[in-house]
Tab-separated table of C-alpha atoms in Angstrom:
chain	number	residue	atom	x	y	z
A	1	MET	CA	26.111	161.597	58.304
A	2	ALA	CA	28.083	161.065	55.088
A	3	SER	CA	26.386	162.066	51.800
A	4	ALA	CA	25.909	159.667	48.893
A	5	ASN	CA	28.810	161.337	47.000
A	6	GLU	CA	31.351	160.958	49.825
A	7	VAL	CA	33.817	158.066	49.704
A	8	SER	CA	34.882	156.415	52.939
A	9	VAL	CA	38.299	154.771	53.265
A	10	LYS	CA	38.287	151.323	54.810
A	11	GLN	CA	40.355	151.287	57.973
A	12	GLU	CA	42.105	148.058	59.015
A	13	PRO	CA	41.508	147.271	62.695
A	14	VAL	CA	44.532	148.257	64.758
A	15	GLU	CA	44.591	144.792	66.345
A	16	GLU	CA	44.863	143.073	62.935
A	17	LEU	CA	47.696	145.339	61.771
A	18	ASP	CA	49.499	144.739	65.066
A	19	LEU	CA	49.164	140.979	64.590
A	20	GLU	CA	50.569	141.171	61.042
A	21	SER	CA	53.513	143.245	62.241
A	22	LYS	CA	54.251	140.722	64.960
A	23	ILE	CA	54.154	137.817	62.475
A	24	ILE	CA	56.592	139.663	60.189
A	25	GLU	CA	58.876	140.280	63.168
A	26	ILE	CA	58.805	136.572	64.107
A	27	CYS	CA	59.619	135.589	60.509
A	28	ARG	CA	62.508	138.064	60.499
A	29	ASP	CA	63.890	136.443	63.666
A	30	HIS	CA	63.586	132.984	62.053
A	31	PRO	CA	64.841	133.328	58.448
A	32	GLU	CA	64.790	129.530	58.076
A	33	GLY	CA	60.993	129.632	58.502
A	34	VAL	CA	58.405	129.359	61.281
A	35	ASP	CA	55.401	127.106	61.740
A	36	ASP	CA	52.056	127.949	63.289
A	37	ALA	CA	53.121	126.507	66.658
A	38	ILE	CA	55.892	129.107	66.986
A	39	ILE	CA	53.522	131.928	66.022
A	40	LYS	CA	50.912	130.664	68.484
A	41	GLU	CA	53.463	130.435	71.303
A	42	ALA	CA	54.720	133.970	70.643
A	43	MET	CA	51.176	135.438	70.552
A	44	PRO	CA	48.818	133.373	72.730
A	45	GLN	CA	46.393	136.317	73.007
A	46	PHE	CA	45.266	135.818	69.395
A	47	ASP	CA	42.996	132.908	68.477
A	48	ILE	CA	43.462	130.638	65.445
A	49	LYS	CA	40.947	132.574	63.314
A	50	GLN	CA	42.820	135.833	63.844
A	51	ARG	CA	46.167	134.192	63.050
A	52	VAL	CA	44.854	132.559	59.858
A	53	THR	CA	43.328	135.850	58.682
A	54	ALA	CA	46.576	137.736	59.274
A	55	ILE	CA	48.723	135.044	57.610
A	56	ASN	CA	46.421	134.869	54.562
A	57	ARG	CA	46.595	138.628	54.162
A	58	LEU	CA	50.410	138.613	54.359
A	59	LEU	CA	50.484	135.850	51.752
A	60	SER	CA	48.099	137.768	49.463
A	61	ILE	CA	50.237	140.926	49.523
A	62	SER	CA	53.454	138.893	49.028
A	63	ARG	CA	55.033	139.796	52.367
A	64	ILE	CA	55.622	136.148	53.342
A	65	ASP	CA	56.045	132.806	51.555
A	66	LEU	CA	54.531	129.431	52.412
A	67	PHE	CA	56.648	126.330	51.834
A	68	LYS	CA	56.899	122.723	52.968
A	69	SER	CA	59.829	121.349	54.953
A	70	GLY	CA	59.499	117.655	55.701
A	71	GLN	CA	56.001	117.238	57.094
A	72	LYS	CA	55.696	120.860	58.244
A	73	LEU	CA	54.267	123.937	56.558
A	74	LEU	CA	56.484	126.943	57.252
A	75	TYR	CA	56.229	130.679	56.698
A	76	ARG	CA	59.105	133.052	55.987
A	77	LEU	CA	59.650	136.590	54.774
A	78	LYS	CA	59.602	136.977	51.025
A	79	ASP	CA	63.021	137.858	49.625
A	80	PRO	CA	62.610	141.022	47.504
A	81	GLU	CA	66.039	140.503	45.918
A	82	ALA	CA	65.204	136.984	44.785
A	83	ALA	CA	61.856	138.143	43.460
A	84	SER	CA	63.512	140.804	41.300
A	85	GLN	CA	66.135	138.372	39.978
A	86	VAL	CA	63.533	135.904	38.727
A	87	LYS	CA	61.152	138.584	37.539
A	88	GLY	CA	58.819	137.239	34.887
A	89	ALA	CA	59.388	133.633	35.916
A	90	ASP	CA	56.477	131.359	36.747
A	91	ALA	CA	55.786	129.992	40.220
A	92	GLN	CA	57.654	126.716	39.613
A	93	GLU	CA	60.785	128.500	38.387
A	94	LYS	CA	60.742	130.823	41.399
A	95	LEU	CA	60.365	127.825	43.693
A	96	VAL	CA	63.358	126.013	42.175
A	97	TYR	CA	65.448	129.199	42.337
A	98	GLN	CA	64.593	129.637	46.039
A	99	ILE	CA	65.432	125.992	46.836
A	100	ILE	CA	68.839	126.357	45.161
A	101	LYS	CA	69.470	129.664	46.918
A	102	GLU	CA	68.854	128.055	50.316
A	103	ALA	CA	71.617	125.514	49.588
A	104	ASN	CA	74.098	128.410	49.541
A	105	ASN	CA	77.618	127.609	48.282
A	106	LYS	CA	77.426	123.911	49.185
A	107	GLY	CA	74.947	123.381	46.388
A	108	ILE	CA	72.123	120.863	46.105
A	109	TRP	CA	71.671	117.613	44.177
A	110	ILE	CA	68.952	117.476	41.520
A	111	ARG	CA	67.360	114.603	43.470
A	112	ASP	CA	66.913	116.858	46.507
A	113	ILE	CA	65.494	119.665	44.359
A	114	ARG	CA	62.923	117.202	43.001
A	115	PHE	CA	61.999	116.108	46.525
A	116	LYS	CA	61.501	119.671	47.763
A	117	SER	CA	59.704	120.958	44.670
A	118	ASN	CA	57.551	117.885	43.859
A	119	LEU	CA	58.316	118.449	40.158
A	120	THR	CA	58.848	115.732	37.587
A	121	LEU	CA	62.345	115.230	36.219
A	122	THR	CA	61.293	116.575	32.799
A	123	GLN	CA	59.828	119.731	34.339
A	124	LEU	CA	62.839	120.244	36.573
A	125	ASN	CA	65.410	119.760	33.821
A	126	LYS	CA	63.636	122.365	31.694
A	127	ILE	CA	63.581	124.861	34.574
A	128	LEU	CA	67.251	124.255	35.449
A	129	LYS	CA	68.329	124.817	31.835
A	130	ASN	CA	66.300	128.014	31.744
A	131	LEU	CA	67.841	129.346	34.965
A	132	GLU	CA	71.329	128.402	33.753
A	133	SER	CA	70.780	130.222	30.442
A	134	LYS	CA	69.831	133.349	32.422
A	135	LYS	CA	73.042	132.958	34.470
A	136	LEU	CA	71.039	132.787	37.686
A	137	ILE	CA	72.376	129.365	38.689
A	138	LYS	CA	75.269	127.092	37.741
A	139	ALA	CA	76.092	123.403	37.933
A	140	VAL	CA	79.315	122.429	39.709
A	141	LYS	CA	80.974	119.018	39.755
A	142	SER	CA	81.464	117.681	43.265
A	143	VAL	CA	84.470	115.716	44.493
A	144	ALA	CA	82.013	113.600	46.493
A	145	ALA	CA	80.641	112.124	43.257
A	146	SER	CA	82.491	112.914	40.037
A	147	ARG	CA	79.553	112.018	37.797
A	148	LYS	CA	77.081	114.179	39.679
A	149	LYS	CA	76.621	117.923	39.818
A	150	VAL	CA	75.292	120.238	42.468
A	151	TYR	CA	73.435	123.443	41.705
A	152	MET	CA	74.049	126.812	43.350
A	153	LEU	CA	73.540	130.489	42.557
A	154	TYR	CA	75.689	131.697	39.671
A	155	ASN	CA	77.712	134.280	41.636
A	156	LEU	CA	78.723	131.986	44.513
A	157	GLU	CA	82.168	130.489	45.092
A	158	PRO	CA	81.724	126.745	45.772
A	159	ASP	CA	82.477	125.498	49.275
A	160	THR	CA	85.668	123.448	49.727
A	161	SER	CA	83.482	120.420	50.522
A	162	VAL	CA	82.372	120.599	46.886
A	163	THR	CA	85.668	121.436	45.176
A	164	GLY	CA	87.964	119.557	47.565
A	165	GLY	CA	89.860	122.748	48.355
A	166	ALA	CA	93.594	122.989	47.835
A	167	TRP	CA	94.023	119.220	47.426
A	168	TYR	CA	91.981	118.925	44.218
A	169	THR	CA	92.315	120.254	40.672
A	170	ASP	CA	89.319	119.663	38.402
A	171	GLN	CA	88.053	117.017	40.860
A	172	ASP	CA	91.398	115.139	40.692
A	173	PHE	CA	93.218	114.558	43.980
A	174	GLU	CA	96.717	116.110	43.953
A	175	SER	CA	98.512	113.278	45.748
A	176	GLU	CA	102.015	114.463	44.763
A	177	PHE	CA	101.330	117.979	46.067
A	178	VAL	CA	100.053	116.581	49.364
A	179	GLU	CA	103.137	114.368	49.679
A	180	VAL	CA	105.465	117.348	49.109
A	181	LEU	CA	103.618	119.321	51.789
A	182	ASN	CA	103.874	116.346	54.170
A	183	GLN	CA	107.633	116.165	53.666
A	184	GLN	CA	108.187	119.901	54.064
A	185	CYS	CA	106.019	120.177	57.184
A	186	PHE	CA	107.885	117.279	58.781
A	187	LYS	CA	111.210	118.822	57.785
A	188	PHE	CA	110.221	122.123	59.432
A	189	LEU	CA	109.243	120.413	62.700
A	190	GLU	CA	112.396	118.308	62.632
A	191	GLN	CA	114.559	121.415	62.188
A	192	ARG	CA	112.664	123.090	65.022
A	193	ALA	CA	113.443	120.129	67.313
A	194	VAL	CA	117.172	120.163	66.392
A	195	ALA	CA	117.379	123.912	67.035
A	196	ALA	CA	115.667	123.488	70.417
A	197	ARG	CA	118.224	120.863	71.498
A	198	GLU	CA	121.088	123.142	70.511
A	199	GLN	CA	119.669	126.201	72.262
A	200	HIS	CA	118.447	124.620	75.502
A	201	SER	CA	119.987	122.187	77.943
A	202	ASP	CA	116.988	121.193	80.061
A	203	PRO	CA	114.403	118.790	78.618
A	204	VAL	CA	111.352	120.942	79.348
A	205	SER	CA	112.772	123.949	77.486
A	206	GLN	CA	113.832	121.696	74.637
A	207	GLN	CA	110.336	120.292	74.443
A	208	HIS	CA	108.701	123.714	74.434
A	209	GLY	CA	111.224	125.001	71.905
A	210	SER	CA	110.391	122.202	69.483
A	211	LEU	CA	106.704	123.122	69.353
A	212	ALA	CA	105.237	124.930	66.347
A	213	THR	CA	101.715	126.169	65.634
A	214	ALA	CA	99.852	125.473	62.401
A	215	GLN	CA	100.221	129.166	61.593
A	216	GLU	CA	104.012	128.957	61.926
A	217	VAL	CA	104.079	125.908	59.663
A	218	LEU	CA	101.887	127.758	57.162
A	219	ASN	CA	104.259	130.738	57.188
A	220	PHE	CA	107.166	128.385	56.429
A	221	ILE	CA	105.306	126.706	53.542
A	222	THR	CA	104.253	130.096	52.147
A	223	GLN	CA	107.861	131.347	52.187
A	224	LEU	CA	108.974	128.249	50.285
A	225	GLY	CA	106.586	129.168	47.472
A	226	ILE	CA	105.795	125.546	46.625
A	227	SER	CA	102.028	126.026	46.482
A	228	LYS	CA	100.266	127.580	43.508
A	229	VAL	CA	97.094	128.054	45.558
A	230	GLN	CA	96.664	130.065	48.723
A	231	LEU	CA	96.700	127.729	51.704
A	232	SER	CA	94.962	128.361	55.013
A	233	VAL	CA	95.638	127.373	58.612
A	234	ASP	CA	92.901	124.742	58.252
A	235	ASP	CA	94.789	123.288	55.262
A	236	MET	CA	97.949	123.055	57.367
A	237	GLU	CA	96.084	121.373	60.197
A	238	THR	CA	94.869	118.778	57.684
A	239	ILE	CA	98.461	118.043	56.633
A	240	LEU	CA	99.706	117.984	60.241
A	241	ASN	CA	96.910	115.567	61.145
A	242	THR	CA	98.149	113.141	58.479
A	243	LEU	CA	101.618	113.313	60.086
A	244	ILE	CA	100.052	112.620	63.476
A	245	TYR	CA	98.130	109.620	62.102
A	246	ASP	CA	101.367	108.336	60.529
A	247	GLY	CA	103.043	108.510	63.954
A	248	LYS	CA	105.634	111.037	62.776
A	249	VAL	CA	104.615	113.985	64.972
A	250	MET	CA	102.565	114.531	68.080
A	251	GLN	CA	100.234	117.322	69.103
A	252	SER	CA	100.477	119.338	72.286
A	253	VAL	CA	98.190	122.028	73.648
A	254	ARG	CA	99.620	125.235	74.974
A	255	VAL	CA	97.314	126.945	77.464
A	256	GLY	CA	97.727	130.673	77.979
A	257	ALA	CA	95.848	133.918	78.410
A	258	GLY	CA	94.519	133.673	74.883
A	259	GLY	CA	93.170	130.173	75.344
A	260	SER	CA	94.519	126.833	74.191
A	261	GLN	CA	96.444	126.341	70.959
A	262	GLY	CA	97.389	123.096	69.265
A	263	GLU	CA	101.037	122.662	68.354
A	264	GLY	CA	103.080	119.925	66.743
A	265	GLN	CA	106.430	118.388	67.564
A	266	VAL	CA	108.467	115.502	66.207
A	267	ILE	CA	107.462	112.348	68.074
A	268	GLN	CA	110.820	110.696	67.353
A	269	GLN	CA	112.411	113.055	69.873
A	270	CYS	CA	110.461	111.403	72.693
A	271	HIS	CA	112.523	108.458	73.989
A	272	GLU	CA	114.612	107.425	76.992
A	273	GLY	CA	117.657	109.645	77.241
A	274	GLY	CA	116.312	112.000	74.571
A	275	ALA	CA	115.458	115.670	74.780
A	276	ILE	CA	111.876	114.601	75.368
A	277	SER	CA	111.826	111.614	77.674
A	278	PRO	CA	109.084	109.750	79.559
A	279	ALA	CA	111.310	109.891	82.641
A	280	THR	CA	111.463	113.702	82.589
A	281	CYS	CA	108.034	114.415	81.122
A	282	VAL	CA	106.245	116.906	83.356
A	283	TYR	CA	102.876	115.507	82.250
A	284	MET	CA	103.576	111.812	82.773
A	285	LYS	CA	102.652	111.779	86.431
A	286	GLU	CA	99.358	113.484	85.727
A	287	TRP	CA	98.555	111.191	82.766
A	288	LEU	CA	99.282	108.065	84.839
A	289	ASP	CA	97.498	109.592	87.845
A	290	LEU	CA	100.498	108.890	90.085
């Protein structure tokens, strides 16, 4: 029997600790957040009282966060990095910081921050200015709406959907630059088609020789040195798509061991008696189901 001077250490029931560990593991597997239904489905052996007790304890020791998404209450692991970055901030400031962080490099409109935080515009503006002064967040103009700004973490590079990518400078569309790229891409494909006719006598080889991948077109544009920004294959595909929509080039798909790959060719070469002709097209019969 313990004496009056002895101190006993409270031991947490093994079952409760096991339940808390399982909840943390579920939250780790679902970084976007989990609701009680998911927790219940993963651990049907625990009743609602046990789950509530475990969740409340995890909330009290700051292992998980509780937040609202739509009409649902969700739980997720607390981000220790975010907590240290907004050290000393009040609960509302931490909430706004977390909402902006979740938007990643696509940013979030102030209207959406208000909706998720339930703060008044005056409160929110004060918090945003405070976070900006600490260089924790920044406001970025979006090409989607020139008079509006989106907020994101200070150290993030904005997504191209925000900046417009290579086609925009300070939210202004570079129409002349795009036109030059259109002309040069078409010129490259046209030269490829001429070279194919000179090198091959049969139509099929001429057709295949006139094809070029977006990567090959990008390499050509890069060698010309006409772009002040670094272009990507996706940028080239955007330009090639405008040529397709204008009816200047057509797209083919080459199927090989590495999968399918889209390629472009000059559509003007496809005509009766030409290097690429409907009469000699190896795909025409299949397309017409003859």
